[in-house]
Amino acid sequence: MNATIKLTAFLVEIANFILFMSLTFKETFSRDFEFNEFLKQCYQLGYKSLPLISITGVIMGLVLTIQSRPILDDFGAVSLLPSMVAISLIREIGPVITALICAGKIGSGLGAELGSMKVSEQIDAMEVSSTNPMRFLVVPRVLAATLMLPILVLYADAWGILGSWAGVNIKGDVSFVLFVSHAFHTFGPIDFFPAFIKTIFFGGVIGIVGCYKGYNAGRGTESVGAAANSAVVVASLLVIIVDVIAVQITDMLI
Amino acid sequence: MEQERVIDIQHLQKGFFNQEVLVDVSLQLFKGENLVVLGKSGSGKSVLIKCIVRLLMPDKGIITVLGEDVNAMNRQDFAELRKKIGFLFQSGALYDSMNVKQNLEFPLQRIKKGMTQKAMDEKIAEVLENVGLSDALLKMPSHLSGGMKKRISLARTLVVDPMIMLYDEPTTGLDPVTSDEISLLINEVQKKYKTSSIIITHDIECARATADRLIMLHSGRVYKEGGIEAFECSDDLLINSFFKNGLI
């Protein structure tokens, strides 16, 4: 009996999420697009994430280089280190780690912000003043997350390459120009575009889950924390699932 | 001559999770009057006015606002009707991320489209003066006291010249002096903006100060309706217990 109730609640939640997504999609193409709010959200979600993404990017490149070096050394293939790190970073590690970091920062932020607006009746106040909250709150945030995440991933990749160069120079002396030319020697469009396209979906998933959880938070203050927490967990899980699907599709197409 | 009905509610029912909050409520708001709705916590007072603006959908019953059946209207038509209704939330519900000026501009930009910035600034200055907070223009909501938040929230609803005002517990959480000021402000709004208002309150002093007519809700129904004298002179134990304590 308990399992049936849980299953029903789960299916209702999925149905509500799909409905929320379709409403967001519909409102995206409606008139009166809130362009100023969109720009503000791009600043909030994108620009304000740069310091965190910079640090994460450098550490990704640095750690990957330090960890990979001994194995490549065993095979006498240290010269392949820059291109291996670059391809790993740009194809997989950069997009996924950056998306997971953003699921934490952006997803929780959206969940908490909209959740607290719900609790303090600000969303109701918008509705009462003839403003569609989906159009004003949800659409700009989802679009900003969708647009900003690919940019943040490219930015993280760049810092990752820099971190990798620093990692190589711990036990060597390689100029940055030489490192970059080695890194991108075997690099082709197939390494870049599938990874770039999936980051658009990562951004969309993080934006929509954060907004959905916040918008549908309960009425108590406790529900704000629950919405933020749930946004991070679900967005992270969906990022991984989208990644698996994207890798399978890329694999089939190549 | 019969008075003009601004809001007409017939046999309203609303429940949550098998619990009936409003069982059968019928009431009318007449043009230019302040109607105070009293009742215990959980008696469905806030639910009643949220049904009027469709923040909640009733299970049964008919709500007519300015001659229009609100439940039969599509979203777009109802959005037009909503522009004539002001709603003062219990918490104030000011937008945290905006300062006072932006909070007041927000409904103006959306409801009075095409208004020039100069006209908006003048209107904002006028309503802020009316609520006695002209100097709060650039303050953030977090820097305002509870009473100031209520006043700014009232200014935000007045800025679009509503015909109907719905007040959800306007004096809750305020000290007696500030409560009296808010009650006076409600009367001033009625005179100056020629509004018809429903005031949901627990506060008997607020009810005394503002009511042209009162309705008491109990067990999801209208328990008593009449003027303030009829309530104060009542022999009914339930009504007496409320009015003797001064607070429901």
Short mmCIF file of C-alpha atoms in Angstrom, two decimals:
data_model
loop_
_atom_site.label_atom_id
_atom_site.label_comp_id
_atom_site.label_asym_id
_atom_site.label_seq_id
_atom_site.Cartn_x
_atom_site.Cartn_y
_atom_site.Cartn_z
CA MET A 1 0.00 0.00 0.00
CA ASN A 2 2.80 2.37 1.00
CA ALA A 3 4.74 1.50 -2.14
CA THR A 4 1.66 2.21 -4.29
CA ILE A 5 1.25 5.65 -2.71
CA LYS A 6 4.94 6.42 -3.26
CA LEU A 7 4.76 5.26 -6.88
CA THR A 8 1.65 7.36 -7.49
CA ALA A 9 3.32 10.41 -5.93
CA PHE A 10 6.41 9.82 -8.08
CA LEU A 11 4.34 9.57 -11.28
CA VAL A 12 2.35 12.69 -10.34
CA GLU A 13 5.65 14.53 -9.77
CA ILE A 14 6.92 13.48 -13.21
CA ALA A 15 3.64 14.56 -14.83
CA ASN A 16 3.83 17.93 -13.06
CA PHE A 17 7.44 18.37 -14.16
CA ILE A 18 6.56 17.65 -17.80
CA LEU A 19 3.64 20.08 -17.57
CA PHE A 20 5.94 22.71 -16.06
CA MET A 21 8.48 22.17 -18.87
CA SER A 22 5.83 22.47 -21.57
CA LEU A 23 4.45 25.67 -19.97
CA THR A 24 7.97 27.12 -19.81
CA PHE A 25 8.54 26.20 -23.45
CA LYS A 26 5.24 27.79 -24.46
CA GLU A 27 5.93 30.98 -22.52
CA THR A 28 9.43 31.23 -24.03
CA PHE A 29 7.88 32.00 -27.40
CA SER A 30 5.13 34.28 -26.13
CA ARG A 31 5.11 38.04 -26.61
CA ASP A 32 6.41 40.40 -23.91
CA PHE A 33 9.66 38.55 -23.35
CA GLU A 34 11.31 39.90 -20.20
CA PHE A 35 14.62 40.82 -21.79
CA ASN A 36 15.92 42.94 -18.89
CA GLU A 37 15.25 40.12 -16.44
CA PHE A 38 17.00 37.71 -18.83
CA LEU A 39 20.11 39.92 -18.92
CA LYS A 40 20.04 40.25 -15.14
CA GLN A 41 19.89 36.47 -14.78
CA CYS A 42 22.75 36.00 -17.28
CA TYR A 43 24.80 38.25 -15.01
CA GLN A 44 23.67 36.44 -11.86
CA LEU A 45 24.04 32.88 -13.14
CA GLY A 46 26.95 33.39 -15.54
CA TYR A 47 29.20 36.24 -14.52
CA LYS A 48 28.89 35.59 -10.78
CA SER A 49 29.90 31.94 -11.29
CA LEU A 50 33.21 32.85 -12.97
CA PRO A 51 35.48 32.77 -9.87
CA LEU A 52 34.20 29.33 -8.81
CA ILE A 53 34.48 27.97 -12.35
CA SER A 54 38.01 29.40 -12.76
CA ILE A 55 39.26 27.60 -9.66
CA THR A 56 37.47 24.38 -10.60
CA GLY A 57 38.87 24.54 -14.14
CA VAL A 58 42.48 25.01 -13.03
CA ILE A 59 42.20 22.18 -10.51
CA MET A 60 40.60 19.83 -13.07
CA GLY A 61 43.46 20.35 -15.52
CA LEU A 62 46.15 20.22 -12.87
CA VAL A 63 44.90 17.07 -11.15
CA LEU A 64 44.20 15.24 -14.40
CA THR A 65 47.73 15.97 -15.59
CA ILE A 66 49.40 14.94 -12.34
CA GLN A 67 47.35 11.72 -12.13
CA SER A 68 47.87 10.73 -15.77
CA ARG A 69 51.58 11.41 -16.00
CA PRO A 70 52.91 8.29 -14.17
CA ILE A 71 50.81 5.91 -16.30
CA LEU A 72 51.85 7.55 -19.56
CA ASP A 73 55.42 7.55 -18.28
CA ASP A 74 55.24 3.74 -17.85
CA PHE A 75 54.30 3.43 -21.52
CA GLY A 76 56.84 6.01 -22.64
CA ALA A 77 54.05 8.22 -23.93
CA VAL A 78 54.46 11.38 -21.85
CA SER A 79 54.50 13.42 -25.06
CA LEU A 80 50.83 12.49 -25.49
CA LEU A 81 49.94 14.03 -22.14
CA PRO A 82 48.81 17.48 -23.44
CA SER A 83 46.50 16.08 -26.13
CA MET A 84 45.12 13.39 -23.82
CA VAL A 85 44.31 15.95 -21.12
CA ALA A 86 42.82 18.40 -23.65
CA ILE A 87 40.55 15.78 -25.20
CA SER A 88 39.49 14.41 -21.78
CA LEU A 89 38.80 17.89 -20.51
CA ILE A 90 36.88 19.18 -23.48
CA ARG A 91 34.93 16.02 -24.32
CA GLU A 92 33.90 14.87 -20.89
CA ILE A 93 35.47 16.11 -17.68
CA GLY A 94 35.05 19.84 -18.31
CA PRO A 95 31.35 19.69 -19.26
CA VAL A 96 30.34 17.20 -16.56
CA ILE A 97 32.30 18.67 -13.63
CA THR A 98 31.29 22.21 -14.56
CA ALA A 99 27.65 21.14 -14.89
CA LEU A 100 27.75 19.42 -11.51
CA ILE A 101 29.31 22.50 -9.90
CA CYS A 102 26.61 24.63 -11.54
CA ALA A 103 23.90 22.21 -10.43
CA GLY A 104 25.10 22.96 -6.91
CA LYS A 105 25.50 26.71 -7.28
CA ILE A 106 22.83 27.67 -9.82
CA GLY A 107 20.31 24.88 -9.10
CA SER A 108 20.27 25.48 -5.36
CA GLY A 109 20.21 29.24 -5.88
CA LEU A 110 17.17 29.07 -8.14
CA GLY A 111 15.40 26.58 -5.86
CA ALA A 112 15.99 28.73 -2.78
CA GLU A 113 15.19 32.04 -4.49
CA LEU A 114 11.89 30.96 -6.03
CA GLY A 115 11.06 28.87 -2.95
CA SER A 116 11.41 31.87 -0.66
CA MET A 117 9.39 33.98 -3.10
CA LYS A 118 6.66 31.37 -2.92
CA VAL A 119 6.71 31.23 0.89
CA SER A 120 6.60 35.03 1.22
CA GLU A 121 3.71 35.22 -1.30
CA GLN A 122 5.78 37.24 -3.80
CA ILE A 123 4.78 34.87 -6.61
CA ASP A 124 1.11 35.29 -5.67
CA ALA A 125 1.62 39.06 -5.60
CA MET A 126 2.95 38.91 -9.16
CA GLU A 127 0.00 36.83 -10.27
CA VAL A 128 -2.41 39.29 -8.66
CA SER A 129 -0.76 42.25 -10.41
CA SER A 130 -1.54 40.58 -13.76
CA THR A 131 2.04 39.44 -14.30
CA ASN A 132 2.58 35.89 -15.45
CA PRO A 133 5.21 34.54 -12.99
CA MET A 134 6.20 31.81 -15.45
CA ARG A 135 7.07 34.48 -17.99
CA PHE A 136 8.80 36.82 -15.57
CA LEU A 137 10.56 34.39 -13.23
CA VAL A 138 10.95 31.01 -14.90
CA VAL A 139 11.59 31.69 -18.59
CA PRO A 140 14.46 34.19 -18.13
CA ARG A 141 16.16 31.95 -15.55
CA VAL A 142 15.90 28.78 -17.63
CA LEU A 143 17.12 30.57 -20.77
CA ALA A 144 19.97 32.25 -18.90
CA ALA A 145 21.10 28.90 -17.46
CA THR A 146 20.84 27.29 -20.91
CA LEU A 147 22.93 30.02 -22.50
CA MET A 148 25.44 30.53 -19.70
CA LEU A 149 26.38 26.91 -19.03
CA PRO A 150 28.06 26.29 -22.43
CA ILE A 151 29.98 29.55 -21.98
CA LEU A 152 31.02 28.56 -18.46
CA VAL A 153 32.15 25.14 -19.73
CA LEU A 154 34.31 26.72 -22.44
CA TYR A 155 35.72 29.06 -19.81
CA ALA A 156 36.41 26.11 -17.47
CA ASP A 157 38.08 24.20 -20.33
CA ALA A 158 40.39 27.16 -20.96
CA TRP A 159 41.39 27.31 -17.30
CA GLY A 160 41.76 23.51 -17.33
CA ILE A 161 44.28 23.72 -20.18
CA LEU A 162 46.15 26.37 -18.23
CA GLY A 163 46.10 24.15 -15.13
CA SER A 164 47.33 21.22 -17.18
CA TRP A 165 50.21 23.30 -18.53
CA ALA A 166 51.10 24.19 -14.94
CA GLY A 167 50.91 20.46 -14.06
CA VAL A 168 53.25 19.52 -16.91
CA ASN A 169 55.73 22.13 -15.76
CA ILE A 170 55.97 20.68 -12.27
CA LYS A 171 58.28 18.01 -13.69
CA GLY A 172 59.39 19.62 -16.90
CA ASP A 173 59.86 22.81 -18.81
CA VAL A 174 57.38 23.27 -21.63
CA SER A 175 56.39 26.62 -23.09
CA PHE A 176 52.69 27.44 -23.20
CA VAL A 177 52.69 27.74 -27.01
CA LEU A 178 54.32 24.33 -27.41
CA PHE A 179 51.93 22.81 -24.88
CA VAL A 180 48.87 24.20 -26.68
CA SER A 181 50.09 23.10 -30.11
CA HIS A 182 50.63 19.55 -28.73
CA ALA A 183 47.28 19.62 -26.94
CA PHE A 184 45.28 20.50 -30.04
CA HIS A 185 47.42 18.55 -32.51
CA THR A 186 44.93 15.70 -32.81
CA PHE A 187 41.91 17.71 -31.76
CA GLY A 188 39.01 17.80 -34.25
CA PRO A 189 35.44 19.11 -34.51
CA ILE A 190 34.11 15.74 -33.36
CA ASP A 191 35.85 16.31 -30.03
CA PHE A 192 34.30 19.73 -29.60
CA PHE A 193 30.75 19.90 -31.02
CA PRO A 194 29.04 16.92 -29.32
CA ALA A 195 30.46 18.09 -25.98
CA PHE A 196 29.37 21.65 -26.63
CA ILE A 197 25.85 20.62 -27.64
CA LYS A 198 25.34 18.52 -24.53
CA THR A 199 26.29 21.45 -22.30
CA ILE A 200 23.26 23.33 -23.70
CA PHE A 201 21.07 20.50 -22.40
CA PHE A 202 22.93 20.47 -19.08
CA GLY A 203 22.14 24.17 -18.69
CA GLY A 204 18.50 23.65 -19.58
CA VAL A 205 18.16 20.79 -17.11
CA ILE A 206 19.76 22.75 -14.26
CA GLY A 207 17.60 25.82 -14.96
CA ILE A 208 14.31 23.99 -15.30
CA VAL A 209 14.84 21.71 -12.28
CA GLY A 210 15.92 24.63 -10.06
CA CYS A 211 12.90 26.69 -11.11
CA TYR A 212 10.48 23.76 -10.84
CA LYS A 213 11.58 22.86 -7.33
CA GLY A 214 11.46 26.48 -6.14
CA TYR A 215 8.19 27.32 -7.86
CA ASN A 216 6.50 24.27 -6.34
CA ALA A 217 7.94 24.63 -2.85
CA GLY A 218 5.53 24.24 0.06
CA ARG A 219 4.29 27.07 2.23
CA GLY A 220 6.63 26.77 5.22
CA THR A 221 10.18 28.11 5.55
CA GLU A 222 11.40 24.52 5.89
CA SER A 223 10.28 23.90 2.31
CA VAL A 224 12.78 26.50 0.99
CA GLY A 225 15.69 24.38 2.19
CA ALA A 226 14.01 21.25 0.90
CA ALA A 227 13.47 22.86 -2.52
CA ALA A 228 17.12 23.96 -2.76
CA ASN A 229 18.38 20.55 -1.67
CA SER A 230 16.07 18.68 -3.97
CA ALA A 231 17.02 20.95 -6.90
CA VAL A 232 20.71 20.06 -6.48
CA VAL A 233 20.10 16.33 -6.15
CA VAL A 234 17.69 16.05 -9.10
CA ALA A 235 19.67 18.40 -11.37
CA SER A 236 22.94 16.50 -10.67
CA LEU A 237 21.26 13.18 -11.38
CA LEU A 238 19.70 14.47 -14.59
CA VAL A 239 23.05 15.90 -15.74
CA ILE A 240 24.57 12.43 -15.42
CA ILE A 241 21.62 10.83 -17.24
CA VAL A 242 21.76 13.41 -20.06
CA ASP A 243 25.51 12.78 -20.31
CA VAL A 244 24.99 9.03 -20.72
CA ILE A 245 22.40 9.61 -23.43
CA ALA A 246 24.60 12.20 -25.20
CA VAL A 247 27.62 9.85 -25.15
CA GLN A 248 25.52 7.01 -26.59
CA ILE A 249 24.14 9.22 -29.35
CA THR A 250 27.62 10.57 -30.19
CA ASP A 251 28.97 7.03 -30.23
CA MET A 252 26.27 5.90 -32.66
CA LEU A 253 26.81 8.86 -34.97
CA ILE A 254 30.60 8.55 -35.23
CA MET B 1 -32.93 51.60 -4.49
CA GLU B 2 -30.74 48.49 -4.38
CA GLN B 3 -27.02 49.13 -3.97
CA GLU B 4 -24.65 48.13 -6.78
CA ARG B 5 -22.97 44.78 -6.11
CA VAL B 6 -19.25 44.86 -6.81
CA ILE B 7 -18.60 41.29 -5.65
CA ASP B 8 -21.30 38.65 -5.35
CA ILE B 9 -20.40 35.23 -3.93
CA GLN B 10 -22.99 32.46 -3.98
CA HIS B 11 -22.68 29.11 -2.17
CA LEU B 12 -18.90 29.03 -2.24
CA GLN B 13 -17.24 25.75 -1.24
CA LYS B 14 -13.55 25.03 -0.88
CA GLY B 15 -11.72 22.19 0.80
CA PHE B 16 -8.18 20.86 1.10
CA PHE B 17 -7.38 17.16 1.38
CA ASN B 18 -10.90 16.09 2.40
CA GLN B 19 -11.17 18.95 4.91
CA GLU B 20 -13.94 21.42 4.09
CA VAL B 21 -12.78 24.97 4.85
CA LEU B 22 -15.64 26.87 3.22
CA VAL B 23 -18.84 24.82 3.35
CA ASP B 24 -21.41 27.28 2.00
CA VAL B 25 -20.51 30.96 1.93
CA SER B 26 -22.64 33.59 0.24
CA LEU B 27 -21.90 37.30 0.58
CA GLN B 28 -21.98 40.55 -1.32
CA LEU B 29 -19.69 43.55 -1.39
CA PHE B 30 -21.49 46.76 -2.32
CA LYS B 31 -19.96 49.71 -4.11
CA GLY B 32 -17.98 52.07 -1.87
CA GLU B 33 -18.27 50.03 1.34
CA ASN B 34 -15.70 48.47 3.65
CA LEU B 35 -16.80 44.94 4.44
CA VAL B 36 -14.91 43.35 7.33
CA VAL B 37 -14.77 39.55 7.46
CA LEU B 38 -14.08 38.18 10.94
CA GLY B 39 -13.47 34.65 12.06
CA LYS B 40 -11.21 32.31 13.99
CA SER B 41 -7.92 31.12 12.53
CA GLY B 42 -8.64 28.43 9.99
CA SER B 43 -12.19 29.62 9.38
CA GLY B 44 -11.34 30.22 5.72
CA LYS B 45 -11.19 34.03 5.61
CA SER B 46 -7.99 34.20 3.55
CA VAL B 47 -9.17 31.29 1.40
CA LEU B 48 -12.28 33.32 0.61
CA ILE B 49 -10.42 36.34 -0.82
CA LYS B 50 -7.85 34.13 -2.56
CA CYS B 51 -10.75 32.47 -4.39
CA ILE B 52 -11.93 35.93 -5.53
CA VAL B 53 -8.61 36.59 -7.32
CA ARG B 54 -8.28 32.95 -8.43
CA LEU B 55 -5.14 32.28 -6.43
CA LEU B 56 -7.25 29.33 -5.32
CA MET B 57 -9.96 27.70 -7.40
CA PRO B 58 -13.23 27.02 -5.55
CA ASP B 59 -14.72 23.52 -5.54
CA LYS B 60 -18.24 24.85 -6.02
CA GLY B 61 -20.11 28.14 -6.10
CA ILE B 62 -20.23 31.28 -8.18
CA ILE B 63 -18.04 34.36 -7.71
CA THR B 64 -19.07 37.42 -9.68
CA VAL B 65 -16.76 40.42 -9.73
CA LEU B 66 -17.97 43.60 -11.45
CA GLY B 67 -20.63 41.53 -13.17
CA GLU B 68 -18.22 38.86 -14.50
CA ASP B 69 -18.23 35.21 -13.40
CA VAL B 70 -14.54 34.84 -12.55
CA ASN B 71 -14.44 31.04 -12.76
CA ALA B 72 -15.88 31.07 -16.26
CA MET B 73 -13.31 33.55 -17.59
CA ASN B 74 -10.21 32.56 -19.54
CA ARG B 75 -6.80 33.53 -18.19
CA GLN B 76 -6.39 36.54 -20.46
CA ASP B 77 -9.79 38.05 -19.69
CA PHE B 78 -9.31 37.45 -15.99
CA ALA B 79 -5.91 39.17 -16.14
CA GLU B 80 -7.75 42.25 -17.42
CA LEU B 81 -10.27 42.04 -14.56
CA ARG B 82 -7.49 41.58 -12.02
CA LYS B 83 -6.10 44.97 -12.97
CA LYS B 84 -9.11 46.46 -11.18
CA ILE B 85 -8.47 44.49 -7.98
CA GLY B 86 -5.82 45.39 -5.41
CA PHE B 87 -4.66 42.72 -2.95
CA LEU B 88 -2.74 43.53 0.21
CA PHE B 89 -1.00 40.38 1.40
CA GLN B 90 -0.61 39.54 5.06
CA SER B 91 3.18 39.52 4.74
CA GLY B 92 3.29 42.55 2.44
CA ALA B 93 4.87 40.34 -0.25
CA LEU B 94 7.25 43.07 -1.43
CA TYR B 95 9.77 41.87 -3.99
CA ASP B 96 12.99 41.38 -2.01
CA SER B 97 15.33 41.99 -4.93
CA MET B 98 13.79 45.37 -5.81
CA ASN B 99 13.85 48.67 -3.95
CA VAL B 100 10.63 50.53 -3.11
CA LYS B 101 10.61 52.47 -6.38
CA GLN B 102 11.09 49.30 -8.45
CA ASN B 103 8.39 47.53 -6.42
CA LEU B 104 5.95 50.30 -7.31
CA GLU B 105 7.07 50.51 -10.93
CA PHE B 106 6.60 46.77 -11.44
CA PRO B 107 2.77 46.73 -11.60
CA LEU B 108 2.69 50.10 -13.36
CA GLN B 109 4.90 48.90 -16.21
CA ARG B 110 2.68 45.87 -16.73
CA ILE B 111 -0.79 47.23 -16.09
CA LYS B 112 -0.48 50.81 -17.35
CA LYS B 113 1.51 50.03 -20.45
CA GLY B 114 2.67 53.03 -22.43
CA MET B 115 2.95 55.26 -19.36
CA THR B 116 5.97 57.57 -19.56
CA GLN B 117 8.71 57.40 -16.93
CA LYS B 118 7.82 60.93 -15.82
CA ALA B 119 4.16 60.00 -15.33
CA MET B 120 5.21 56.86 -13.43
CA ASP B 121 7.52 58.86 -11.17
CA GLU B 122 4.73 61.33 -10.42
CA LYS B 123 2.25 58.55 -9.66
CA ILE B 124 4.75 56.78 -7.39
CA ALA B 125 5.48 60.04 -5.54
CA GLU B 126 1.73 60.61 -5.10
CA VAL B 127 0.96 57.17 -3.63
CA LEU B 128 4.03 57.24 -1.40
CA GLU B 129 2.87 60.59 -0.04
CA ASN B 130 -0.59 59.14 0.54
CA VAL B 131 0.84 56.32 2.64
CA GLY B 132 3.21 58.73 4.40
CA LEU B 133 6.48 57.25 3.16
CA SER B 134 7.80 59.69 0.56
CA ASP B 135 11.36 59.31 1.85
CA ALA B 136 11.46 55.52 1.42
CA LEU B 137 11.77 55.60 -2.37
CA LEU B 138 15.19 54.00 -2.69
CA LYS B 139 15.08 51.72 0.35
CA MET B 140 15.17 47.94 0.06
CA PRO B 141 12.34 45.93 1.68
CA SER B 142 14.82 44.40 4.14
CA HIS B 143 15.45 47.90 5.55
CA LEU B 144 11.76 48.56 6.26
CA SER B 145 9.83 47.86 9.46
CA GLY B 146 6.69 45.68 9.43
CA GLY B 147 4.38 48.71 9.36
CA MET B 148 6.39 50.37 6.58
CA LYS B 149 6.26 47.17 4.53
CA LYS B 150 2.47 47.11 4.86
CA ARG B 151 2.26 50.77 3.78
CA ILE B 152 4.55 50.24 0.78
CA SER B 153 2.60 47.13 -0.14
CA LEU B 154 -0.59 49.19 0.04
CA ALA B 155 1.05 51.87 -2.12
CA ARG B 156 1.95 49.17 -4.66
CA THR B 157 -1.68 48.13 -4.97
CA LEU B 158 -2.93 51.74 -5.09
CA VAL B 159 -0.50 52.80 -7.78
CA VAL B 160 -2.68 51.18 -10.46
CA ASP B 161 -5.93 52.77 -9.17
CA PRO B 162 -7.88 49.63 -8.26
CA MET B 163 -11.68 49.70 -7.92
CA ILE B 164 -11.71 46.89 -5.35
CA MET B 165 -9.30 46.35 -2.47
CA LEU B 166 -8.82 43.03 -0.69
CA TYR B 167 -6.91 43.30 2.58
CA ASP B 168 -5.60 40.05 4.07
CA GLU B 169 -5.10 40.72 7.78
CA PRO B 170 -3.63 44.20 7.33
CA THR B 171 -2.77 44.76 11.02
CA THR B 172 -1.45 41.32 11.96
CA GLY B 173 1.97 41.44 13.59
CA LEU B 174 1.92 45.20 14.13
CA ASP B 175 1.97 47.16 17.39
CA PRO B 176 -1.31 48.87 18.43
CA VAL B 177 -0.18 52.34 17.31
CA THR B 178 0.87 51.17 13.85
CA SER B 179 -2.31 49.06 13.61
CA ASP B 180 -4.39 52.18 14.24
CA GLU B 181 -2.42 54.04 11.57
CA ILE B 182 -3.06 51.25 9.05
CA SER B 183 -6.79 51.26 9.94
CA LEU B 184 -6.92 55.02 9.34
CA LEU B 185 -5.08 54.54 6.07
CA ILE B 186 -7.66 51.97 4.94
CA ASN B 187 -10.41 54.55 5.56
CA GLU B 188 -8.44 57.25 3.73
CA VAL B 189 -7.97 54.91 0.76
CA GLN B 190 -11.71 54.25 0.69
CA LYS B 191 -12.46 57.98 0.57
CA LYS B 192 -9.69 59.10 -1.74
CA TYR B 193 -9.69 56.24 -4.26
CA LYS B 194 -13.42 55.45 -3.98
CA THR B 195 -12.62 51.77 -3.48
CA SER B 196 -14.88 48.97 -2.30
CA SER B 197 -12.98 46.76 0.12
CA ILE B 198 -13.05 43.41 1.85
CA ILE B 199 -10.93 43.45 4.99
CA ILE B 200 -10.00 40.13 6.52
CA THR B 201 -8.96 40.60 10.12
CA HIS B 202 -8.61 39.15 13.60
CA ASP B 203 -8.19 42.59 15.06
CA ILE B 204 -11.44 43.88 16.58
CA GLU B 205 -10.03 47.44 16.85
CA CYS B 206 -9.27 47.38 13.13
CA ALA B 207 -12.79 46.05 12.48
CA ARG B 208 -14.33 48.83 14.62
CA ALA B 209 -12.29 51.50 12.87
CA THR B 210 -12.87 50.40 9.29
CA ALA B 211 -16.12 48.43 8.98
CA ASP B 212 -19.24 49.70 7.29
CA ARG B 213 -20.56 46.16 7.63
CA LEU B 214 -19.24 42.94 9.18
CA ILE B 215 -19.52 39.27 8.42
CA MET B 216 -18.41 36.54 10.78
CA LEU B 217 -17.36 33.18 9.38
CA HIS B 218 -17.68 30.10 11.55
CA SER B 219 -17.48 26.41 10.59
CA GLY B 220 -17.22 27.34 6.92
CA ARG B 221 -20.44 29.36 6.84
CA VAL B 222 -21.55 32.95 7.39
CA TYR B 223 -22.42 32.97 11.10
CA LYS B 224 -23.61 36.55 11.42
CA GLU B 225 -23.83 39.62 9.23
CA GLY B 226 -24.56 43.23 10.19
CA GLY B 227 -23.22 46.56 11.41
CA ILE B 228 -20.69 46.91 14.23
CA GLU B 229 -23.48 47.77 16.71
CA ALA B 230 -25.31 44.55 15.92
CA PHE B 231 -22.16 42.59 16.80
CA GLU B 232 -21.31 44.56 19.93
CA CYS B 233 -24.86 44.32 21.30
CA SER B 234 -25.23 40.65 20.42
CA ASP B 235 -26.12 38.12 23.13
CA ASP B 236 -24.50 35.32 21.16
CA LEU B 237 -21.79 33.65 23.23
CA LEU B 238 -19.43 33.11 20.32
CA ILE B 239 -19.62 36.73 19.16
CA ASN B 240 -19.41 38.03 22.71
CA SER B 241 -16.30 36.01 23.43
CA PHE B 242 -14.61 37.63 20.44
CA PHE B 243 -15.62 41.19 21.17
CA LYS B 244 -14.92 41.03 24.91
CA ASN B 245 -11.39 39.76 24.33
CA GLY B 246 -10.80 42.35 21.63
CA LEU B 247 -9.04 39.79 19.53
CA ILE B 248 -10.30 36.69 17.79
#
